[in-house]
Amino acid sequence: MWLKRRKRENRRLMPIRDQKDPARGVFTRRALLCMAVQAGAMGELARRLYHIQINDGDHYARMAANNRVSKRLLAPPRGRIVDRYGIALANNKENWRALLMPEETTDVAGTIERFSTLIPLDERDRNRIAREMRHQRRFVPVMLRDFLSWDEMARIELNAPSLPGVLIDVGTRRVYPEGELLAHIIGYVAPPNENDVAHSTLLALPGMRVGRAGIEQNQDEKLRGTAGSVEMEVNAVGRVISELNREEGVPGEEISLTIDRGLQQRVLNHIGDQTASAVVLDCHNGEVLAMVSTPSFDPSLFDSGVSHAQWIEWTNNQHTPLINKAVAGVYPPGSTFKPAVAMAALESGLISPTDRVFCPGHLDVGGTRFHCWSRWGHGSVDLHLALKYSCDVYFYEIARRIGMDRIAETAHRMGLGVPLDIELPHTRTGLIPTPAWRQAHHHHWNGGDTIVSGIGQGFIQVTPLQLATYTARMATGRAVQPHLMRAINGEISPMASAEHWPSLNMPEKYLEALRAGMFAVVNEPHGTAPKAQLDLPGITMAGKTGSAQVRHVSRALRESGHFNSANLPWEYRPHALFICFAPYDAPRYAVSVVIEHGNAGADAAAPLARNIMRDTLLRDPSNHTTPPPESVAAVDDSFE
């Protein structure tokens, strides 16, 4: 007993450190467990750091750089359009613009509103911006305003801290140094619409333009080029700090036209303020050397946007300045059509050049009288005299003999009433009617339709370009096609070679008979176009007059002897036409002229065609590689 009590007392007297704590083992196990967890976590962290820094280091470095670097595409410069001598007809000029990078601002709407307090945005601008924001990705910049002035740029830069995502950029605008002179040929550009962007994402870039008329539209894809890119260093709020790298886009291709700018200007000077069109063609290869349509318009207005008032003025103008009359204006050819009728008759074998027809001043068929332009008639005439005097009765009669189908077939081969595939949009084909065409429109073709077609009236419609092509084909006997493209990036088109074009397969003796008749029109006594004679030594020209009625003149009025179409209101007067080629003995150039409501081809169109041909011969663009001096074509216009 005593021993047990003694042991108990000794245990009470032992130091605390020598006493056994039952919880001590539990604490040690927990510490070990925590240490193990901490070691595992540190190991996993080390593994992740190794993976991020070593394995994925390049990836995250790129991501970090992307947060610092803003990269965007640049619209490429549009290709130039030049004339045959390299003179710029459509070019680019730098301008300043304000862009918005949507991905660099958290409040796009607020940024646009703050911008509009500095640079006013009209309803059209706001609608365009909203449309682009809906249809473009956030990394594609949206143009807020183009064509900024220095004052406007200063206001934007001064308020840059409150305009996150807005930057000033250098763009280009399309300029047309010749203005109205070549508007119908060159065309114009305008901002792309939704359909354009849907077909090509390149067009979503600010500053991109789409061709809407002329060569700009026809060759749009060649002129666009390839986009470039620019990398810019930005700060935390997206403001540009510096430009790091720039790769310029590849400009569009340079297109060289067949046009002689100097000759184009001379033709326009001769036409003046008349509503007219004129085409000058190289007979050998079909190159269009000049193509004028008046009145015209300023194509540069479309790049920045045409005002509503200007559009209304253009569309309400009865002289139709927006229409290229040379390819889209259709007119009855009048007597200029007679050589085609003659060729159809000659090839058919139903007449020969020496066969004669008597003209008493009219032709009676059934109960209808068809009048010759001369009330007194021309007497007995063969082909040569019929062309020289432009005798209507002769061509009434041969048209009646051969029928309309043969006339149409020959006219088509000579370039009338068929597509000519020139490099211009919105061209018209015209019409050479046939009985089948008339019946397809649920009408009967009668003999009178054929007779009036013999003098280029009735349903026949042609364009001035077709008339020039028709003249060139008569002059050379080759199926030349008119074209405007001479070279792309300096590479000459094969169409520039005369050997490129096949023969018409028309007998040369018949073609010569037509040419001789057209020579008589201009150069022999009592021809219908003495005012078309050239005053160039040793050079003569062949041509054919035409007057095309635009309203019916009653038989009673014709026979009264008091009718004078010159006294009619302008819009009721006949169109005046003239076609010609020169030099006569070695044809090189063909010209067609149509003066709307000019009344008489012999008085109005023939002198104009003479002056145009004279300038063409003096400049001789087809045989020059550099622009001739303007003094070469300094024509004394006093005799006009």
XYZ file of C-alpha atoms in Angstrom:
640
model
C 0.000 0.000 0.000
C 2.692 2.328 1.005
C 4.647 1.578 -2.128
C 1.754 2.380 -4.395
C 1.124 5.711 -2.671
C 4.801 6.588 -3.015
C 4.769 5.988 -6.782
C 1.754 8.208 -7.174
C 3.486 11.033 -5.338
C 6.615 10.684 -7.452
C 4.597 10.974 -10.649
C 3.086 14.209 -9.415
C 6.551 15.552 -8.747
C 7.934 14.639 -12.262
C 8.707 17.597 -14.677
C 5.973 18.362 -17.154
C 8.277 17.524 -20.035
C 8.681 14.020 -18.715
C 4.978 13.432 -18.582
C 3.297 11.622 -21.521
C 0.612 13.759 -23.382
C -1.969 11.562 -25.085
C -2.764 14.311 -27.673
C 0.868 14.648 -28.706
C 0.684 11.779 -31.161
C -2.390 13.244 -32.807
C -0.694 16.654 -33.325
C 2.322 15.060 -34.939
C 0.209 13.182 -37.451
C -1.724 16.359 -38.399
C 1.484 18.308 -38.907
C 2.813 15.619 -41.166
C -0.400 15.600 -43.152
C -0.327 19.403 -43.583
C 3.250 19.283 -44.637
C 2.439 16.634 -47.202
C -0.445 18.701 -48.608
C 1.730 21.795 -48.742
C 4.485 19.915 -50.456
C 2.042 18.516 -53.004
C 0.576 21.962 -53.661
C 4.020 23.444 -54.081
C 4.944 20.622 -56.414
C 1.810 21.168 -58.520
C 2.497 24.908 -58.555
C 6.048 24.280 -59.631
C 4.818 21.925 -62.344
C 2.301 24.505 -63.588
C 4.907 27.258 -63.542
C 7.266 25.065 -65.499
C 4.501 24.251 -68.030
C 3.494 27.891 -68.407
C 6.962 29.366 -68.524
C 8.835 26.657 -70.378
C 6.377 24.610 -72.405
C 3.806 27.343 -73.197
C 6.072 30.345 -72.836
C 5.961 31.304 -76.518
C 2.178 31.076 -76.613
C 1.662 33.394 -73.634
C 4.339 35.735 -74.906
C 2.369 36.100 -78.098
C -0.834 36.690 -76.143
C 0.893 39.364 -74.113
C 2.211 40.979 -77.255
C -1.270 40.937 -78.750
C -2.541 42.852 -75.762
C 0.150 45.420 -76.469
C 0.022 45.309 -80.281
C -2.983 46.157 -82.432
C -2.856 44.714 -85.929
C -5.229 45.659 -88.733
C -5.498 45.340 -92.478
C -4.866 48.249 -94.833
C -6.881 48.951 -97.943
C -4.580 48.659 -100.993
C -4.156 51.589 -103.393
C -6.511 51.297 -106.341
C -4.815 50.765 -109.692
C -4.318 53.738 -111.990
C -6.081 54.191 -115.310
C -4.025 55.942 -117.990
C -4.476 56.859 -121.646
C -2.491 55.309 -124.514
C 0.460 57.600 -123.741
C 0.505 57.040 -119.960
C -1.339 60.227 -118.984
C -3.267 59.610 -115.732
C -7.038 59.526 -116.154
C -7.865 58.033 -112.736
C -5.458 58.295 -109.822
C -5.298 58.305 -106.013
C -4.733 61.140 -103.566
C -4.076 60.862 -99.842
C -6.670 62.135 -97.397
C -7.197 61.972 -93.637
C -9.984 60.011 -92.000
C -11.195 59.022 -88.518
C -11.528 55.308 -87.752
C -13.098 53.505 -84.801
C -11.630 50.199 -83.568
C -14.654 48.603 -81.803
C -12.527 46.038 -79.920
C -10.545 48.827 -78.255
C -13.469 50.489 -76.466
C -16.001 49.130 -74.009
C -18.609 51.755 -74.899
C -18.906 51.988 -78.677
C -22.142 53.995 -78.645
C -20.746 56.484 -76.118
C -17.554 56.926 -78.113
C -19.516 57.634 -81.296
C -21.696 60.177 -79.493
C -18.676 61.981 -78.057
C -17.074 61.970 -81.502
C -20.216 63.474 -83.062
C -20.043 66.435 -80.677
C -16.646 67.238 -82.183
C -17.234 66.202 -85.802
C -20.931 66.299 -86.754
C -22.332 63.088 -88.233
C -25.412 63.368 -90.415
C -28.139 60.744 -90.658
C -26.491 59.034 -93.615
C -23.182 58.726 -91.699
C -24.945 57.287 -88.644
C -26.870 54.745 -90.697
C -23.716 53.640 -92.469
C -21.779 53.290 -89.204
C -24.623 51.293 -87.615
C -24.798 49.025 -90.659
C -21.055 48.358 -90.633
C -21.091 47.709 -86.886
C -23.793 45.067 -87.365
C -22.127 43.250 -90.240
C -18.403 43.531 -89.442
C -16.297 41.861 -86.779
C -15.037 43.913 -83.867
C -11.429 43.820 -85.046
C -12.362 45.443 -88.384
C -12.146 49.253 -88.140
C -15.188 51.332 -88.978
C -14.790 54.661 -90.711
C -16.454 57.479 -88.793
C -15.641 60.322 -91.164
C -13.606 60.679 -94.336
C -11.980 63.753 -95.907
C -11.050 65.427 -92.609
C -9.694 68.954 -92.556
C -6.717 70.027 -90.447
C -9.023 71.712 -87.920
C -11.108 68.559 -87.556
C -8.004 66.423 -87.010
C -6.778 68.844 -84.357
C -10.079 68.617 -82.453
C -9.945 64.819 -82.501
C -6.338 64.661 -81.290
C -6.997 67.220 -78.547
C -9.858 65.094 -77.191
C -8.128 61.732 -77.709
C -8.356 60.643 -73.995
C -12.149 60.724 -74.168
C -12.286 58.865 -77.493
C -10.951 55.348 -76.822
C -10.674 53.310 -80.020
C -10.693 56.382 -82.315
C -7.630 57.016 -84.418
C -6.585 59.235 -87.305
C -5.545 57.357 -90.397
C -4.212 58.183 -93.845
C -6.437 56.904 -96.648
C -6.752 57.543 -100.339
C -9.510 58.985 -102.434
C -10.057 58.531 -106.139
C -9.344 61.556 -108.284
C -10.141 62.146 -111.925
C -7.816 64.817 -113.317
C -9.853 65.209 -116.512
C -13.204 65.581 -114.762
C -16.131 65.510 -117.175
C -13.954 64.888 -120.233
C -13.754 61.117 -119.720
C -16.455 60.481 -117.123
C -18.504 58.147 -119.323
C -15.464 56.031 -120.226
C -13.638 55.935 -116.884
C -16.781 55.811 -114.759
C -16.552 56.398 -111.017
C -16.233 54.626 -107.667
C -18.451 54.655 -104.596
C -18.429 53.050 -101.104
C -19.401 49.360 -101.169
C -22.854 48.261 -100.103
C -23.858 45.162 -98.132
C -24.047 42.962 -101.223
C -20.535 43.994 -102.248
C -19.105 43.145 -98.817
C -20.920 39.793 -98.820
C -19.042 38.840 -101.985
C -15.626 40.091 -100.838
C -14.531 40.706 -97.235
C -11.728 42.930 -98.562
C -14.400 45.534 -99.292
C -15.167 45.832 -95.564
C -11.897 47.714 -95.044
C -12.212 51.476 -94.585
C -11.429 53.392 -97.735
C -12.266 50.552 -100.139
C -14.274 51.624 -103.168
C -16.239 49.756 -105.800
C -16.459 50.706 -109.463
C -19.979 51.704 -110.417
C -19.633 52.672 -114.078
C -17.239 52.636 -117.001
C -13.817 51.003 -116.819
C -13.885 51.375 -113.025
C -16.764 48.896 -112.907
C -15.759 46.639 -115.782
C -12.217 46.132 -114.456
C -13.027 46.508 -110.763
C -11.349 43.322 -109.497
C -8.108 44.043 -111.372
C -8.045 47.573 -109.973
C -8.629 46.604 -106.304
C -5.227 45.150 -105.396
C -4.240 43.102 -102.301
C -4.631 44.288 -98.700
C -1.622 45.276 -96.552
C -1.321 45.372 -92.757
C -0.006 47.576 -89.958
C 1.013 46.738 -86.363
C 0.709 49.463 -83.732
C 1.710 49.534 -80.071
C -1.197 50.563 -77.857
C -1.552 51.379 -74.167
C -4.009 49.925 -71.651
C -6.917 52.032 -72.983
C -6.184 51.253 -76.600
C -4.529 54.530 -77.583
C -1.829 54.205 -80.242
C 1.683 54.776 -78.884
C 3.768 53.956 -81.933
C 3.729 52.089 -85.216
C 5.779 48.890 -85.035
C 5.542 47.444 -88.507
C 3.799 48.188 -91.779
C 3.384 46.083 -94.888
C 1.888 48.100 -97.681
C -0.780 46.473 -99.810
C -0.142 45.534 -103.413
C -1.688 48.224 -105.639
C -4.239 47.251 -108.226
C -3.113 46.752 -111.788
C -2.459 49.762 -113.999
C -4.791 49.799 -116.965
C -3.791 51.590 -120.138
C -6.620 52.577 -122.451
C -6.654 53.058 -126.201
C -7.957 56.604 -125.701
C -5.908 59.626 -126.803
C -6.712 62.204 -124.124
C -5.696 65.099 -126.383
C -7.942 63.913 -129.213
C -10.784 63.396 -126.746
C -10.463 67.032 -125.705
C -10.458 68.223 -129.318
C -13.611 66.252 -130.089
C -15.341 67.720 -127.051
C -14.291 71.215 -128.092
C -15.873 70.726 -131.518
C -19.155 69.376 -130.090
C -19.480 72.258 -127.651
C -22.806 72.424 -125.837
C -24.721 70.206 -128.269
C -26.354 67.025 -127.022
C -24.321 64.586 -129.063
C -21.936 61.660 -129.200
C -18.920 60.894 -131.370
C -16.639 57.883 -131.711
C -13.213 57.699 -133.374
C -12.016 54.179 -134.203
C -8.817 52.721 -135.605
C -10.053 50.798 -138.665
C -7.161 48.332 -138.494
C -7.542 47.022 -134.961
C -10.720 48.492 -133.446
C -8.989 50.689 -130.859
C -11.308 53.417 -129.609
C -9.243 56.601 -129.840
C -11.972 58.969 -128.668
C -15.494 58.480 -127.353
C -17.401 61.592 -126.343
C -20.917 61.868 -124.967
C -22.384 65.226 -124.026
C -23.444 66.565 -121.641
C -21.317 64.849 -119.014
C -20.846 64.904 -115.219
C -18.116 65.190 -112.579
C -17.221 61.615 -111.498
C -15.325 62.733 -108.382
C -18.613 63.647 -106.684
C -19.513 59.984 -106.245
C -16.470 59.169 -104.093
C -17.589 61.423 -101.257
C -21.314 61.069 -101.960
C -23.640 62.818 -104.386
C -26.136 65.167 -102.799
C -29.842 64.543 -103.292
C -30.236 67.880 -105.052
C -27.455 67.039 -107.522
C -28.961 63.626 -108.255
C -32.374 65.126 -108.919
C -30.820 67.688 -111.241
C -29.070 64.985 -113.248
C -32.025 62.618 -113.516
C -34.474 65.350 -114.494
C -32.227 66.725 -117.228
C -33.738 65.855 -120.633
C -30.223 65.796 -122.110
C -29.368 62.768 -119.866
C -25.829 63.617 -118.686
C -25.393 60.308 -116.808
C -25.898 58.163 -119.928
C -22.996 57.331 -122.214
C -24.815 57.964 -125.464
C -22.026 56.393 -127.501
C -22.826 52.897 -126.176
C -26.208 53.233 -124.454
C -27.979 55.734 -126.710
C -29.982 54.043 -129.481
C -31.121 55.894 -132.595
C -32.613 55.083 -135.984
C -29.591 55.145 -138.309
C -31.448 56.877 -141.144
C -29.579 56.957 -144.431
C -26.320 55.795 -142.862
C -27.959 52.345 -143.008
C -28.227 52.376 -146.812
C -24.773 50.845 -147.497
C -25.770 47.809 -145.404
C -28.978 47.416 -147.438
C -26.950 47.726 -150.640
C -24.474 45.034 -149.515
C -27.337 42.679 -148.665
C -28.793 43.210 -152.155
C -25.444 42.781 -153.899
C -24.576 39.568 -152.028
C -28.022 38.157 -152.739
C -27.402 38.509 -156.490
C -30.746 40.239 -157.016
C -29.073 43.485 -158.134
C -25.702 44.557 -159.470
C -23.975 47.918 -158.967
C -25.098 49.003 -162.444
C -28.803 48.100 -162.116
C -31.021 51.192 -162.167
C -34.163 52.245 -160.376
C -36.307 55.223 -161.422
C -37.094 57.733 -158.698
C -40.018 60.103 -159.341
C -39.878 61.356 -155.728
C -41.984 58.588 -154.237
C -42.797 54.879 -154.324
C -46.391 53.666 -154.200
C -46.973 50.238 -152.686
C -50.613 49.223 -152.386
C -52.421 52.203 -151.017
C -49.375 53.723 -149.301
C -46.984 56.280 -150.741
C -43.400 56.310 -149.479
C -41.669 59.615 -150.128
C -38.124 60.329 -151.197
C -36.450 63.185 -149.353
C -36.395 65.028 -152.708
C -39.942 65.963 -153.792
C -38.798 66.128 -157.408
C -37.044 62.772 -157.408
C -33.642 61.729 -158.721
C -34.590 60.110 -161.996
C -32.845 56.892 -163.036
C -30.083 55.988 -160.564
C -27.670 53.105 -160.057
C -25.972 52.192 -156.779
C -23.264 54.848 -157.097
C -25.749 57.660 -157.714
C -28.197 56.314 -155.141
C -25.527 56.555 -152.434
C -24.266 59.898 -153.720
C -27.742 61.468 -153.738
C -29.009 59.322 -150.823
C -32.033 58.406 -152.932
C -34.736 56.916 -150.717
C -36.749 55.351 -153.562
C -33.787 53.269 -154.751
C -33.378 51.727 -151.294
C -37.127 51.326 -150.806
C -37.175 49.248 -153.952
C -34.153 47.016 -153.268
C -35.306 46.419 -149.670
C -38.691 45.319 -151.047
C -36.949 42.933 -153.450
C -34.573 41.192 -151.030
C -36.653 41.140 -147.828
C -35.849 41.980 -144.241
C -34.188 38.716 -143.218
C -31.313 39.198 -145.647
C -30.920 42.835 -144.618
C -30.773 41.855 -140.942
C -28.202 39.110 -141.536
C -25.884 41.480 -143.418
C -26.349 44.298 -140.905
C -25.388 41.951 -138.070
C -22.197 40.897 -139.862
C -21.318 44.555 -140.285
C -21.699 45.251 -136.553
C -25.227 46.663 -136.284
C -27.782 45.390 -133.785
C -25.359 42.928 -132.142
C -23.332 42.973 -128.886
C -19.863 44.400 -129.431
C -18.387 43.250 -126.084
C -16.548 46.498 -125.433
C -15.155 46.820 -121.894
C -17.997 48.991 -120.611
C -21.096 48.110 -118.574
C -24.632 49.117 -119.483
C -24.090 48.930 -123.242
C -27.100 48.397 -125.478
C -27.408 46.071 -128.432
C -29.838 48.053 -130.520
C -32.192 46.249 -132.884
C -32.342 45.114 -136.478
C -35.935 43.854 -136.690
C -37.126 40.807 -138.584
C -40.565 39.302 -139.266
C -39.846 36.627 -136.630
C -39.020 39.325 -134.039
C -42.238 41.166 -134.840
C -44.319 38.009 -134.622
C -42.706 37.093 -131.293
C -44.175 40.346 -130.013
C -47.611 39.324 -131.320
C -47.686 41.718 -134.249
C -47.792 41.195 -137.996
C -44.855 42.199 -140.197
C -46.005 43.843 -143.379
C -44.327 45.006 -146.552
C -44.268 48.599 -145.396
C -42.061 47.628 -142.445
C -39.454 46.268 -144.851
C -39.637 49.325 -147.115
C -39.022 51.895 -144.363
C -36.240 49.704 -142.966
C -34.495 50.164 -146.333
C -33.707 53.759 -145.341
C -32.871 53.044 -141.694
C -36.206 53.997 -140.193
C -39.014 51.990 -138.632
C -37.976 49.730 -135.758
C -34.225 49.855 -136.430
C -32.058 51.138 -133.587
C -28.273 51.322 -133.383
C -25.657 52.946 -131.167
C -22.976 55.432 -132.285
C -20.318 52.834 -131.393
C -22.007 50.343 -133.713
C -22.038 52.947 -136.489
C -18.287 53.517 -136.099
C -17.663 49.743 -136.103
C -19.863 49.333 -139.182
C -17.878 52.058 -140.960
C -14.518 50.497 -140.033
C -15.663 47.104 -141.311
C -16.760 48.599 -144.613
C -13.452 50.416 -144.915
C -11.237 47.379 -144.270
C -13.351 44.298 -144.916
C -12.290 42.918 -141.514
C -14.518 42.015 -138.558
C -12.796 44.435 -136.170
C -14.227 44.709 -132.673
C -14.070 48.012 -130.793
C -12.131 47.892 -127.521
C -10.778 50.258 -124.885
C -8.159 48.101 -123.142
C -4.714 48.597 -124.649
C -2.440 47.184 -121.935
C -2.471 45.861 -118.354
C 0.670 46.629 -116.328
C 2.436 47.464 -119.576
C 1.567 44.220 -121.382
C 0.029 45.123 -124.753
C -3.209 43.357 -125.683
C -3.134 41.051 -128.736
C -6.186 42.917 -130.005
C -3.873 45.790 -130.952
C -2.761 43.771 -133.980
C -4.728 44.136 -137.220
C -4.064 40.459 -137.995
C -6.070 39.542 -134.904
C -9.332 40.261 -136.730
C -10.752 37.904 -139.382
C -12.148 38.823 -142.787
C -15.845 39.605 -143.204
C -15.821 37.361 -146.277
C -17.639 39.997 -148.305
C -16.617 40.333 -151.968
C -14.043 43.092 -152.291
C -15.666 44.423 -155.483
C -18.898 45.054 -153.586
C -17.105 46.704 -150.674
C -15.296 48.911 -153.169
C -18.624 49.876 -154.744
C -19.872 51.018 -151.326
C -16.683 52.969 -150.622
C -16.867 54.667 -154.021
C -20.437 55.729 -153.369
C -19.448 57.157 -149.969
C -16.535 58.972 -151.633
C -19.042 60.558 -154.026
C -21.189 61.723 -151.101
C -18.375 63.975 -149.909
C -16.251 64.779 -152.946
C -18.313 64.668 -156.154
C -20.626 67.470 -157.369
C -24.163 67.264 -155.956
C -23.186 64.808 -153.253
C -25.140 65.247 -150.016
C -22.139 66.192 -147.842
C -19.909 68.769 -149.529
C -19.380 70.374 -146.091
C -17.460 67.265 -145.068
C -14.602 67.737 -147.534
C -11.173 67.766 -145.942
C -8.764 70.611 -146.663
C -5.674 68.457 -146.059
C -3.428 68.182 -149.134
C -3.609 64.784 -150.807
C -6.083 63.298 -148.300
C -9.755 62.648 -149.055
C -12.545 61.225 -146.927
C -15.590 59.054 -147.682
C -18.795 59.378 -145.711
C -22.553 59.030 -145.500
C -25.154 61.423 -144.163
C -28.232 60.486 -142.195
C -31.301 62.163 -140.724
C -33.514 60.048 -138.485
C -37.080 61.104 -137.761
C -38.355 60.869 -134.199
C -42.026 61.531 -135.071
C -44.324 60.755 -137.961
C -44.892 63.413 -140.627
C -48.196 63.097 -142.460
C -48.392 62.712 -146.224
C -50.479 65.896 -146.541
C -47.889 67.905 -144.636
C -45.066 66.523 -146.753
C -46.840 67.282 -149.999
C -47.850 70.774 -148.935
C -44.319 72.045 -149.544
C -44.391 74.059 -146.325
C -42.913 71.481 -143.920
C -39.564 72.373 -142.355
C -38.358 70.205 -139.503
C -35.999 72.964 -138.350
C -39.055 74.891 -137.140
C -40.142 72.105 -134.799
C -39.421 72.189 -131.054
C -35.982 70.752 -130.264
C -37.249 67.394 -129.002
C -39.269 66.800 -132.230
C -36.491 67.512 -134.718
C -34.757 64.586 -136.479
C -31.426 63.318 -135.243
C -28.445 64.284 -137.418
C -25.932 61.540 -138.222
C -22.734 61.144 -140.213
C -20.269 58.279 -140.671
C -16.913 58.497 -142.466
C -13.481 56.972 -142.929
C -10.129 58.341 -144.123
C -7.788 58.385 -145.900
C -9.981 57.080 -148.698
C -7.227 55.219 -150.553
C -5.754 53.655 -147.364
C -8.433 53.714 -144.632
C -7.059 54.091 -141.104
C -9.672 55.976 -139.058
C -13.455 55.752 -138.834
C -15.717 58.363 -137.229
C -19.390 58.350 -136.314
C -21.319 61.396 -135.117
C -24.878 61.588 -133.786
C -26.338 64.962 -132.810
C -29.602 64.513 -130.992
C -32.333 66.510 -132.741
C -29.660 68.147 -134.880
C -32.154 68.098 -137.800
C -30.001 67.516 -140.922
C -26.957 65.266 -141.041
C -25.477 67.148 -143.996
C -25.634 70.530 -142.258
C -25.002 69.635 -138.605
C -23.191 66.294 -138.329
C -21.043 66.327 -141.496
C -19.002 69.486 -140.664
C -18.517 68.199 -137.112
C -17.272 64.820 -138.384
C -14.931 66.601 -140.809
C -13.279 68.569 -138.011
C -12.948 65.460 -135.865
C -11.399 63.494 -138.718
C -9.029 66.333 -139.507
C -7.751 66.419 -135.939
C -7.405 62.653 -135.916
C -5.361 62.620 -139.114
C -3.124 65.420 -137.906
C -2.476 63.754 -134.537
C -2.315 60.250 -136.089
C -2.432 58.581 -132.647
C -2.161 55.034 -133.978
C 1.336 55.787 -135.272
C 2.650 57.643 -132.223
C 4.004 56.321 -128.946
C 4.160 59.740 -127.293
C 1.536 62.501 -127.271
C 1.699 64.675 -130.398
C 2.136 68.399 -129.726
C -1.206 70.104 -129.264
C -0.227 72.536 -132.012
C -0.421 69.644 -134.504
C -4.192 69.615 -134.107
C -4.640 73.367 -133.826
C -7.527 73.529 -136.264
C -8.801 76.817 -137.553
C -12.438 76.496 -136.544
C -13.510 79.654 -138.321
C -14.895 77.684 -141.254
C -17.234 75.611 -139.107
